[in-house]
mmCIF file of C-alpha atoms in Angstrom:
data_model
loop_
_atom_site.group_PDB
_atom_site.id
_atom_site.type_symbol
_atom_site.label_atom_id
_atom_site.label_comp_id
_atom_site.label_asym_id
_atom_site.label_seq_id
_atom_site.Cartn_x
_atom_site.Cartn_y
_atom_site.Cartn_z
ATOM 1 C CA UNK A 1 155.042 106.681 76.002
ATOM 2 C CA UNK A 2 158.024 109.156 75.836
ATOM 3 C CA UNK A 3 161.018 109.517 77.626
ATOM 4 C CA UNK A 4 164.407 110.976 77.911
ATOM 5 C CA UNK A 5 167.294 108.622 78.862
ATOM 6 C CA UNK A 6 168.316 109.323 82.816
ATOM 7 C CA UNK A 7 171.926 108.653 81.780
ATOM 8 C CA UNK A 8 172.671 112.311 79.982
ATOM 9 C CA UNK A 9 173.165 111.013 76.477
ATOM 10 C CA UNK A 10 173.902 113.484 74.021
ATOM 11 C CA UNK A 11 170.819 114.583 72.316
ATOM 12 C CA UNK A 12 172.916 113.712 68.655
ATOM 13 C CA UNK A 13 172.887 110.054 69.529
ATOM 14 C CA UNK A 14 171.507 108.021 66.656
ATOM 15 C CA UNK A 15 170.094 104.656 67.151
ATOM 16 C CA UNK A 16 171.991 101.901 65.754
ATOM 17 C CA UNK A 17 169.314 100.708 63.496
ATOM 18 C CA UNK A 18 169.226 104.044 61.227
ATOM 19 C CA UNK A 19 172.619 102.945 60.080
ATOM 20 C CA UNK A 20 171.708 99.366 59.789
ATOM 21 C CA UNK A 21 168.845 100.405 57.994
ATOM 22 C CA UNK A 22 170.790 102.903 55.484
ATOM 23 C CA UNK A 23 173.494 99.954 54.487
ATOM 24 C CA UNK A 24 170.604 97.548 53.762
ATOM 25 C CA UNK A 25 168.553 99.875 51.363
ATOM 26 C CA UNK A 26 171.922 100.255 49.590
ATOM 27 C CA UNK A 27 171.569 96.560 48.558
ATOM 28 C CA UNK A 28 167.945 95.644 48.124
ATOM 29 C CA UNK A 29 165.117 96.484 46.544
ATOM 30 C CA UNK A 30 162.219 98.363 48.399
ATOM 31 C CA UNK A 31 160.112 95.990 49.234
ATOM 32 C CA UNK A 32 162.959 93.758 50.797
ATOM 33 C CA UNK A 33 164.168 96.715 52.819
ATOM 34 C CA UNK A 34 160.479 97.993 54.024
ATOM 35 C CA UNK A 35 160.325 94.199 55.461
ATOM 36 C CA UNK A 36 163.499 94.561 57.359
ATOM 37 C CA UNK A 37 162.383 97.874 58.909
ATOM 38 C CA UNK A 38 159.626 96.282 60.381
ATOM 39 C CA UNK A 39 160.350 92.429 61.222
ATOM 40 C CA UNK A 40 163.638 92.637 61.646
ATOM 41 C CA UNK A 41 164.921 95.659 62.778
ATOM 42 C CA UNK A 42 161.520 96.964 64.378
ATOM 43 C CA UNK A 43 161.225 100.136 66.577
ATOM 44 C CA UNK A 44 161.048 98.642 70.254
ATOM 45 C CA UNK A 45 162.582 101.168 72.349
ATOM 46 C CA UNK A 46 163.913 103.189 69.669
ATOM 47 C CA UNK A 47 166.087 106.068 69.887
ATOM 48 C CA UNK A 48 164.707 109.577 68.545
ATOM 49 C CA UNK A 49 166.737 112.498 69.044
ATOM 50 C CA UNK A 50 168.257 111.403 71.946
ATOM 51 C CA UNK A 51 165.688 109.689 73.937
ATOM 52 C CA UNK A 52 163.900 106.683 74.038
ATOM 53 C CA UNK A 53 160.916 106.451 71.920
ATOM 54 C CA UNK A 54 157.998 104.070 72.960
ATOM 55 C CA UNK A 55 156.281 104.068 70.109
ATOM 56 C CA UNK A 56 157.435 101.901 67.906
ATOM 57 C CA UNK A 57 155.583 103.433 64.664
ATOM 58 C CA UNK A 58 157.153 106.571 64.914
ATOM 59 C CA UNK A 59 160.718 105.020 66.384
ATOM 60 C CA UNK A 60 160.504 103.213 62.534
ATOM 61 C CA UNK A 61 159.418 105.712 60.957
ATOM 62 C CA UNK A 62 162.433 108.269 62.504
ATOM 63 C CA UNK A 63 164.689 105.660 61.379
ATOM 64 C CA UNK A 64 163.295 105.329 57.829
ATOM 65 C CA UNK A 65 163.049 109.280 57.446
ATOM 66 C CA UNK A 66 166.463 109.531 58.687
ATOM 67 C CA UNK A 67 167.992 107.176 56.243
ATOM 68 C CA UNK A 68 166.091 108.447 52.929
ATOM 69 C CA UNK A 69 166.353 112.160 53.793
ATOM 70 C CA UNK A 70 169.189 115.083 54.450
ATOM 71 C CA UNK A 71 169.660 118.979 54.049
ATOM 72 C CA UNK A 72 171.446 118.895 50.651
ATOM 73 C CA UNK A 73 168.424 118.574 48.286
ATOM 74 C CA UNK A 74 165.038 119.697 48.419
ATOM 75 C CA UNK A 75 162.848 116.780 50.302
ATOM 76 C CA UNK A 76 160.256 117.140 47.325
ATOM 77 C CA UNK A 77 163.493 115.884 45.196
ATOM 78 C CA UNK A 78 164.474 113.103 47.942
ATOM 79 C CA UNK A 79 160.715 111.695 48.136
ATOM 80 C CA UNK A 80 160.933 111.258 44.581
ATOM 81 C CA UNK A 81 164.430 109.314 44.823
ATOM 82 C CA UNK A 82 162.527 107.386 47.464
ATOM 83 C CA UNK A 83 159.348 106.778 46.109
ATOM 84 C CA UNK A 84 159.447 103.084 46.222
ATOM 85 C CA UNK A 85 160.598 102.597 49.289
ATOM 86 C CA UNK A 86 158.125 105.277 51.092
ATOM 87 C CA UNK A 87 155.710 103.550 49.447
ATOM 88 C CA UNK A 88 156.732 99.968 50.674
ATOM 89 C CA UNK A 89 156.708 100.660 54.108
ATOM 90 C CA UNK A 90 153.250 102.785 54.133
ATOM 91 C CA UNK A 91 150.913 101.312 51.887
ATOM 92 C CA UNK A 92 148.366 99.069 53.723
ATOM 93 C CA UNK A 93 149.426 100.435 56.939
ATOM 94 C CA UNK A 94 147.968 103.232 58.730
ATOM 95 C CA UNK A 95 149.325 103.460 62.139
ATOM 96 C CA UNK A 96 153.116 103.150 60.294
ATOM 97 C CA UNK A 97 151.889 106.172 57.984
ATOM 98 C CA UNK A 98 150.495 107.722 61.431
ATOM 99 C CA UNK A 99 154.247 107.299 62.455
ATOM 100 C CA UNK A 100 155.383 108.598 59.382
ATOM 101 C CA UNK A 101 153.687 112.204 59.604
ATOM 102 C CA UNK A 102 154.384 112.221 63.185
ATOM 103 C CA UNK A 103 158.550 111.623 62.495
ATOM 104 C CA UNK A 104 158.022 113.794 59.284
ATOM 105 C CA UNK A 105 157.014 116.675 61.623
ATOM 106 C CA UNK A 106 159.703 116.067 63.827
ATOM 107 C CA UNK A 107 162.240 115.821 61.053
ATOM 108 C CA UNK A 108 161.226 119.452 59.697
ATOM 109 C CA UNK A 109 160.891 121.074 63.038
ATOM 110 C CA UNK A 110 164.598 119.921 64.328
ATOM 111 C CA UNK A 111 166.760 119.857 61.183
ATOM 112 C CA UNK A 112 164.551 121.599 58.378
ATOM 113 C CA UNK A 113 163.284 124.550 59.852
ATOM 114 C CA UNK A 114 163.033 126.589 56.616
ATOM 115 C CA UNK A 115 160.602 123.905 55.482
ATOM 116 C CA UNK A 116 157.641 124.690 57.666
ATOM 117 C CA UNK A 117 155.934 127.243 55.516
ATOM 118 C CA UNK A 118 156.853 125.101 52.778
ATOM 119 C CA UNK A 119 155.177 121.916 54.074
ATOM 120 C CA UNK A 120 152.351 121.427 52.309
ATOM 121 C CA UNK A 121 154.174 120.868 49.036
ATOM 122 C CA UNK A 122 155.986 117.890 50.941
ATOM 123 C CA UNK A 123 152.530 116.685 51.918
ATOM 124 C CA UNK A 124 151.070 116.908 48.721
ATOM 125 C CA UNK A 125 154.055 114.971 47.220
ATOM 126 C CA UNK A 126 153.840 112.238 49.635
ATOM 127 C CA UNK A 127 149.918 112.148 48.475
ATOM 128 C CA UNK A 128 150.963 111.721 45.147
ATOM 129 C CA UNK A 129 153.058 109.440 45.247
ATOM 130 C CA UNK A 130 150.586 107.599 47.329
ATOM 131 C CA UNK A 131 152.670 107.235 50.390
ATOM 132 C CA UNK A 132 150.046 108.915 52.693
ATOM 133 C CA UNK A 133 146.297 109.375 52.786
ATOM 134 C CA UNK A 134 144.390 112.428 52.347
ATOM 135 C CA UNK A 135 142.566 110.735 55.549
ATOM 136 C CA UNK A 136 145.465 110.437 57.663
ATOM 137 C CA UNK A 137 146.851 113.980 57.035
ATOM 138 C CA UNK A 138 143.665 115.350 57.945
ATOM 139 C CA UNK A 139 143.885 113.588 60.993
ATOM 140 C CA UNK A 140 147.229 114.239 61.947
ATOM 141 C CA UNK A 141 146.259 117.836 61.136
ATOM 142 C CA UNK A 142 143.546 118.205 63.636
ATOM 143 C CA UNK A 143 145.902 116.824 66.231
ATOM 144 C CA UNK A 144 148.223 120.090 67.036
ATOM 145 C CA UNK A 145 149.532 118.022 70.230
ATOM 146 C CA UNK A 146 150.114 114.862 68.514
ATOM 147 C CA UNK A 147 154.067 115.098 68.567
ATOM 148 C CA UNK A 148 153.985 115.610 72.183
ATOM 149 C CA UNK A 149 152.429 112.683 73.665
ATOM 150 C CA UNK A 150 155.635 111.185 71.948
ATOM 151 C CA UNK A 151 158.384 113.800 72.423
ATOM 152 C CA UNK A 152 159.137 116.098 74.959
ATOM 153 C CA UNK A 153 160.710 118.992 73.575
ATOM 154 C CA UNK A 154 157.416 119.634 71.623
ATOM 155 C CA UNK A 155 156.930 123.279 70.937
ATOM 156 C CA UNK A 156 152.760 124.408 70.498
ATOM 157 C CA UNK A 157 153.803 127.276 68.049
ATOM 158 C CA UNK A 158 155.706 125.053 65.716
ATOM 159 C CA UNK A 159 153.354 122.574 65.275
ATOM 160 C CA UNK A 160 150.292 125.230 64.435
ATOM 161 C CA UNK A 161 153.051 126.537 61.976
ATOM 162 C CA UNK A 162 153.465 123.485 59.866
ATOM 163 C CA UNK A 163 149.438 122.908 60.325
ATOM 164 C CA UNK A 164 149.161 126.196 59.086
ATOM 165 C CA UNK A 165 151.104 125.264 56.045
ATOM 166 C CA UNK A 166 149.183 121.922 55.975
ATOM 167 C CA UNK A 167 146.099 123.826 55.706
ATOM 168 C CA UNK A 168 147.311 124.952 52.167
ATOM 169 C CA UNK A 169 147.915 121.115 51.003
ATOM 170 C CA UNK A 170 144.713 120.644 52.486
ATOM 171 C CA UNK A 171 142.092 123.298 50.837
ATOM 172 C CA UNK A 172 144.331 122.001 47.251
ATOM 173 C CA UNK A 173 143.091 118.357 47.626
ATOM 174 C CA UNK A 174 139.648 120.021 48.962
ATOM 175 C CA UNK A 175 138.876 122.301 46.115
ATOM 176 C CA UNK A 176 139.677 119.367 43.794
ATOM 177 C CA UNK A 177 137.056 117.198 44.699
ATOM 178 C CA UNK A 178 134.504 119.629 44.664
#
């Protein structure tokens, strides 16, 4: 489902469509710019990190996290920003928010490292802000391996590290329906 590019491309190469993607959000609305993740710009053979990603969930969701999110604010403060569009492009769709928690993973384990051990405050503002399901995180929780049916350089220890930290967001949501 997963595979590196046989023609050495740098591992830094971006796929076209995350800039594409960025300059369109900059002029429409959310629910305009969700639609032209998926129908137009869709994630058929889309680059992630370097290599070509056959899933085309998590290929849109890379591009969408890429566009809405960088290292010079807390991602807490950037979901917020982004609320409307996160929203637009999960709601009534759970293999895109499947996607979503897959490329959100990735995202903090190559560029946001420091943000493992804080990750269950970035799931629990995604839940409230209704952009993924208590369902679906538990899910993606239980599934340690998840990342690597889809990505090659998946390291074990980092993803029981952020599942770890999931745990947290977790036993919160948990405790308050008791």
């Amino acid at each position: 489902k997963y595979c590196m590019s046989s023609e050495g491309e740098s591992e830094s190469e971006e796929d076209e469509r995350i800039a594409s993607l960025v300059t369109y959000v900059g002029k429409h609305g959310a629910e305009e710019s969700a639609n032209y993740l998926k129908k137009e710009l869709g994630g058929k053979d889309g680059m992630v990190y370097g290599g070509m990603c056959f899933n085309e969930n998590l290929a849109m969701a890379h591009f969408l996290v890429t566009a809405c999110f960088d290292e010079d604010s807390t991602l807490t403060s950037q979901i917020d920003e982004n609320k409307e569009l996160l929203v637009a492009c999960c709601k009534d769709d759970q293999e895109f928010q499947g996607g979503f928690l897959l490329a959100m993973e990735l995202y903090i384990v190559r560029e946001l490292r420091k943000g493992i051990a804080k990750y269950d405050k970035v799931l629990k503002k995604l839940w409230e802000c209704d952009v993924v399901s208590e369902d679906l995180v538990e899910e993606w929780h239980s599934k340690e391996n998840a990342l690597h049916e889809f990505y090659p350089d998946f390291v074990l220890e980092d993803a029981i590290a952020i599942r770890e930290s999931a745990a947290k967001f977790l036993e919160w949501v948990q405790e308050g329906d008791e």
